[in-house]
CSV table of C-alpha atoms and ligand atoms in Angstrom, one decimal:
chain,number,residue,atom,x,y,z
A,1,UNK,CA,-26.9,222.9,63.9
A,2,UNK,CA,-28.1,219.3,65.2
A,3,UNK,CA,-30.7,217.6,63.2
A,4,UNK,CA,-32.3,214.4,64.1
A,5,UNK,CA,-31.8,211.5,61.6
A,6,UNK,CA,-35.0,209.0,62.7
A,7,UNK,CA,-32.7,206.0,62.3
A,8,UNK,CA,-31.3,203.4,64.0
A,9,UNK,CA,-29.0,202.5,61.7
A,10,UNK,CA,-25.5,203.7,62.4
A,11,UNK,CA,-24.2,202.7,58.7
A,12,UNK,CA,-26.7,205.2,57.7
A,13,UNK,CA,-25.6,208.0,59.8
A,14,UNK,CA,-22.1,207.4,59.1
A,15,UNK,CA,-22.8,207.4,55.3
A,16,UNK,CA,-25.1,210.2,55.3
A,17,UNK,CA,-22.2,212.2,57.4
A,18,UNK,CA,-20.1,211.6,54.3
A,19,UNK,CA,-22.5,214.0,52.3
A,20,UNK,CA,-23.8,216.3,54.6
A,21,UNK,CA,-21.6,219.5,55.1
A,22,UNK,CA,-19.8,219.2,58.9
A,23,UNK,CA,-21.9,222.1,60.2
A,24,UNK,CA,-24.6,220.2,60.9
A,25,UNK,CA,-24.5,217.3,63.2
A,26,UNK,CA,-26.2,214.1,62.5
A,27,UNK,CA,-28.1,212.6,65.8
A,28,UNK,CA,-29.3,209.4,65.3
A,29,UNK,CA,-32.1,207.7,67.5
A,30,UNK,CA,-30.1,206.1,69.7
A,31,UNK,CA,-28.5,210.0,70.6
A,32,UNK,CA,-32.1,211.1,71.5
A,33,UNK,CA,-33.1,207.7,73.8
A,34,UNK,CA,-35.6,206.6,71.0
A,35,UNK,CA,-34.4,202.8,71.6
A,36,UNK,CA,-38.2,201.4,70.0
A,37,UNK,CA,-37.9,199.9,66.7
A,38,UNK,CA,-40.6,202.0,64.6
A,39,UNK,CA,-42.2,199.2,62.4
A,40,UNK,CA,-42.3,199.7,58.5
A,41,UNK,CA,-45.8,198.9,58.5
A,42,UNK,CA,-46.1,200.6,54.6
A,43,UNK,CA,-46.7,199.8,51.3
A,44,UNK,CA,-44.6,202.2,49.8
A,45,UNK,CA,-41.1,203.9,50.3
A,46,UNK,CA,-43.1,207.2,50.8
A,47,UNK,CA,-45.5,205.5,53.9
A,48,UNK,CA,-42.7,204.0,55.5
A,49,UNK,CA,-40.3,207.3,55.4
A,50,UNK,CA,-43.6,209.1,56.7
A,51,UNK,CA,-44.2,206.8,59.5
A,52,UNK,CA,-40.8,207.1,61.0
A,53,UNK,CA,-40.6,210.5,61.0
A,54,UNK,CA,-43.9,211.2,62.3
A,55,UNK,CA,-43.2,208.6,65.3
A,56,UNK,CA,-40.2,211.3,65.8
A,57,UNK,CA,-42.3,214.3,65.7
A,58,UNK,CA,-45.2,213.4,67.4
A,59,UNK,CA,-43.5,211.4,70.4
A,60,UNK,CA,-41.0,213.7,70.9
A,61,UNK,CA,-41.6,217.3,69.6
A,62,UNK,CA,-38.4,217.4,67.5
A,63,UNK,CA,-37.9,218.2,63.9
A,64,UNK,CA,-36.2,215.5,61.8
A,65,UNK,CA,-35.9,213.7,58.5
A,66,UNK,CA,-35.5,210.0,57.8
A,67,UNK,CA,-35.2,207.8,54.4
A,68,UNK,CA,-36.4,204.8,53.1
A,69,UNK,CA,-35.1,203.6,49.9
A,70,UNK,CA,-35.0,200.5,47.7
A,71,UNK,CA,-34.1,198.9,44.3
A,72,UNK,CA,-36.8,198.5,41.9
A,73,UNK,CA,-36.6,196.1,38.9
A,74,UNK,CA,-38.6,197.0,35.8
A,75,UNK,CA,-39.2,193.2,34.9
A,76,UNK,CA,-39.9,192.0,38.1
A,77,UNK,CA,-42.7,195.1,37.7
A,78,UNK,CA,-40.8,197.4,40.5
A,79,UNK,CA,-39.6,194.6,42.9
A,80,UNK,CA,-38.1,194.0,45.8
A,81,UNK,CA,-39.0,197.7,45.9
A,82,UNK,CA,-40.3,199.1,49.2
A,83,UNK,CA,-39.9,195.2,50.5
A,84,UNK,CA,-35.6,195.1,49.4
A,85,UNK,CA,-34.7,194.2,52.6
A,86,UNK,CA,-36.5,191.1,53.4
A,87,UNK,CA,-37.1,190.3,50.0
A,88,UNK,CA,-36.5,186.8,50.9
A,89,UNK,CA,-37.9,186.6,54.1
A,90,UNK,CA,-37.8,188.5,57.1
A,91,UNK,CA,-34.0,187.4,57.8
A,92,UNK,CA,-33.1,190.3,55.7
A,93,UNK,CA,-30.5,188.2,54.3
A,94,UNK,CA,-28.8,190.1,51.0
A,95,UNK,CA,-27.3,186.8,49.8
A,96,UNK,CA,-30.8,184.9,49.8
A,97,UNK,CA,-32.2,188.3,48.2
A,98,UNK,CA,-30.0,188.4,45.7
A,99,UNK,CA,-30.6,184.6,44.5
A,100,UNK,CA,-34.3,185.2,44.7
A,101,UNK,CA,-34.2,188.4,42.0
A,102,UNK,CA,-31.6,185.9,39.9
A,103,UNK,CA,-34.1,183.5,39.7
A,104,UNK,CA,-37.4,185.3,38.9
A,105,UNK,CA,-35.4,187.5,36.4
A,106,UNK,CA,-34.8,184.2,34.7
A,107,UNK,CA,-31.7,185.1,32.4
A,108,UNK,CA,-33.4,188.4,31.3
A,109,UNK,CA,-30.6,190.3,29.2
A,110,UNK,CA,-29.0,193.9,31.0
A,111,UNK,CA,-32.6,194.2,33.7
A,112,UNK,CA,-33.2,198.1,34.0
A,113,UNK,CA,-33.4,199.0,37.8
A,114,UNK,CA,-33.4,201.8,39.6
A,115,UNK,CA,-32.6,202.4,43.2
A,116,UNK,CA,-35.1,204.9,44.5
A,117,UNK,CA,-34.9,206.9,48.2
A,118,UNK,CA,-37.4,208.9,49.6
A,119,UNK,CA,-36.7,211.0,52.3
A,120,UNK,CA,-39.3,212.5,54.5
A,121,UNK,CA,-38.5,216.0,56.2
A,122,UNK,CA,-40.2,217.5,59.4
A,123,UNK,CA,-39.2,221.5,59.7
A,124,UNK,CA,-40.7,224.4,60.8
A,125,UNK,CA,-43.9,222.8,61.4
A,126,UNK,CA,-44.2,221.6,57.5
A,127,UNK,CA,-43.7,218.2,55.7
A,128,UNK,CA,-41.7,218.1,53.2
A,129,UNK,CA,-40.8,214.6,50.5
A,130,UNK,CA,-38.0,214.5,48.6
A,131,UNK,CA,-36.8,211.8,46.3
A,132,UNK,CA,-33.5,210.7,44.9
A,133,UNK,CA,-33.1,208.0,41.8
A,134,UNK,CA,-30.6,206.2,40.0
A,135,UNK,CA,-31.1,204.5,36.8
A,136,UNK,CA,-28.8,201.0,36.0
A,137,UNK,CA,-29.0,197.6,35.3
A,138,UNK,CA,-28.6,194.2,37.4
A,139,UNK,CA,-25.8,191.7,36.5
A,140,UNK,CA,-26.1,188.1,37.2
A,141,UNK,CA,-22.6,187.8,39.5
A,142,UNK,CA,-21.5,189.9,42.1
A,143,UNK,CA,-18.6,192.3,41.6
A,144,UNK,CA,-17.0,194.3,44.3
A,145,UNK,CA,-16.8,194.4,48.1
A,146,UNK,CA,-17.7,197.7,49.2
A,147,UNK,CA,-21.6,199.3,50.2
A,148,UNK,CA,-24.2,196.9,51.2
A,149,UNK,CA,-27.7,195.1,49.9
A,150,UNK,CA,-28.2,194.8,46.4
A,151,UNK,CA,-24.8,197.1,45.4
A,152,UNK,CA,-22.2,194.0,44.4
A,153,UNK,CA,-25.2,193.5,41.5
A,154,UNK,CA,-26.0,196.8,40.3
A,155,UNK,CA,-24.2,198.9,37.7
A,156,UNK,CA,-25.0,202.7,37.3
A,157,UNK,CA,-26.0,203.8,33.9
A,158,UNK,CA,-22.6,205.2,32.5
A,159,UNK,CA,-20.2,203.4,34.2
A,160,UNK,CA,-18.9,200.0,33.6
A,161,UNK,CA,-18.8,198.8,37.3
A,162,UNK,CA,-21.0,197.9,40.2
A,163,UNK,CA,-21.6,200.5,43.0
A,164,UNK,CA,-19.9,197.9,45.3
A,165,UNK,CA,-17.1,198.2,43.3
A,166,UNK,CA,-16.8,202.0,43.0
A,167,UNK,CA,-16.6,202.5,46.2
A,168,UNK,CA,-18.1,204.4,49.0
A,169,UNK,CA,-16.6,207.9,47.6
A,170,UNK,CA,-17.9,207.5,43.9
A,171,UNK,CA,-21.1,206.1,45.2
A,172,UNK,CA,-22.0,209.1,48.0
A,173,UNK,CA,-21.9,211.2,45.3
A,174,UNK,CA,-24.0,209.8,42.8
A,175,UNK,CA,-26.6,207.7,44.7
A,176,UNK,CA,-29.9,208.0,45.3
A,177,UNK,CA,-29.7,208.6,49.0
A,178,UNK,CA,-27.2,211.0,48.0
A,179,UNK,CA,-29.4,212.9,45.8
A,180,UNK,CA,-31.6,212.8,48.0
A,181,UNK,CA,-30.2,214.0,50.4
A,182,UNK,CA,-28.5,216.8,48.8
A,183,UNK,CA,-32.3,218.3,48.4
A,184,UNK,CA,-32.5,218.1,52.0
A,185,UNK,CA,-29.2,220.1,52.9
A,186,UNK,CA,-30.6,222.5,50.3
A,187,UNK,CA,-33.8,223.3,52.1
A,188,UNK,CA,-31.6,223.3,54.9
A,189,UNK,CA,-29.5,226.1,54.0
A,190,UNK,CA,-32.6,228.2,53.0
A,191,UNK,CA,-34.0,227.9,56.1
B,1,IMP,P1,-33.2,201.2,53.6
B,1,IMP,O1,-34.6,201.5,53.6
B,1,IMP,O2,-32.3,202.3,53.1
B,1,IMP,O3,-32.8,200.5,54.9
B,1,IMP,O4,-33.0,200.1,52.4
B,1,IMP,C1,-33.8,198.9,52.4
B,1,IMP,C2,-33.1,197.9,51.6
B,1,IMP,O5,-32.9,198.3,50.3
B,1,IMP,C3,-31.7,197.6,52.1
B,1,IMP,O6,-31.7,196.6,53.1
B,1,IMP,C4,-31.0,197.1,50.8
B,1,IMP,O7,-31.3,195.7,50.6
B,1,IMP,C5,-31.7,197.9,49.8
B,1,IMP,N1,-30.9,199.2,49.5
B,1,IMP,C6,-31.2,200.4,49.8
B,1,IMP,N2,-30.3,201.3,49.4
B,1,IMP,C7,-29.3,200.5,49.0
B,1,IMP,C8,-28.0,200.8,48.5
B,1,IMP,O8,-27.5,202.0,48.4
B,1,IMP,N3,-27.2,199.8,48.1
B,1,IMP,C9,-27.7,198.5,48.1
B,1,IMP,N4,-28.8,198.2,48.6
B,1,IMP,C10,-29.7,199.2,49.0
């Protein structure tokens, strides 16, 4: 079964094909000639999921899901959140990110954070959100060289390492995106 990830992000579909079973294959944008950058234009992880999936659906007539996800930061009162990737400016540099949370957490002891996804599902002619969360806290150096964004700085509650340093194996199965996404492959099954 072929379902339609609305991404043009091939890291993404490559990651994602690490948790989805092999019976259903992934097709990204670019595999459906969708070449038009779909502006995040919301104010939440929800809106922006939303919008790209609906630019899917409604341009094309297919079913799909896509995902937006970021880290949110209790003291920084649930920054970068649905802005993590050009937290620092629309560069999207992590590095700059990175010092920017370091500096307005000012030395705060063990931050809580949370990495949060939300994926949003056409199917069937219904909409359906899921969400997928993981709870840790943010050091102040970065550990590991694996994953992406803010992973070198974040370490998932009950383990004593950052999720770049776990790895991509450890990490796809506890993430966000992966829980995430999990609820999706659930509904898929049902359906
Ligand atoms: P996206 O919506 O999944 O593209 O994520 C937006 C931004 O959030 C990314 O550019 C990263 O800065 C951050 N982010 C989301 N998920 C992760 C993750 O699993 N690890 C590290 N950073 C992440």
């Amino acid at each position: 079964m072929k379902i339609i990830f609305a991404t043009h992000n091939q890291n993404k579909v490559e990651e994602l094909k690490q948790i989805v079973p092999s019976k259903y294959s992934l097709l990204s944008l670019n595999d459906i000639g969708c070449i038009k950058e779909i502006k995040e234009t919301g104010s939440t992880l929800e809106e922006n999921a939303q919008i790209k999936a609906d630019y899917v659906r409604f341009k094309y007539g297919l079913d799909c899901f896509s995902d937006d996800s970021g880290l949110e930061i209790d003291a920084l009162g649930g920054a970068p959140g649905v802005y993590s990737a050009r937290y620092a400016g629309d560069q999207k540099n992590n590095d700059a990110n990175i010092e920017k949370i370091w500096k307005e957490l000012k030395g705060i002891k063990n931050p809580r954070a949370i990495f949060r996804s939300v994926i949003y599902v056409h199917l069937n002619q219904k909409k359906i959100c899921f969400q997928g969360k993981v709870e840790g806290n943010i050091i102040y150096e970065k550990l590991g060289l694996e994953g992406f964004g803010y992973d070198p700085i974040f370490i998932p509650k009950g383990y004593k390492k950052t999720f770049a340093e776990l790895g991509n194996t450890t990490k796809n199965k506890i993430s966000h995106r992966a829980l995430a996404i999990i609820q999706l492959v659930k509904l898929l099954e049902r359906t």
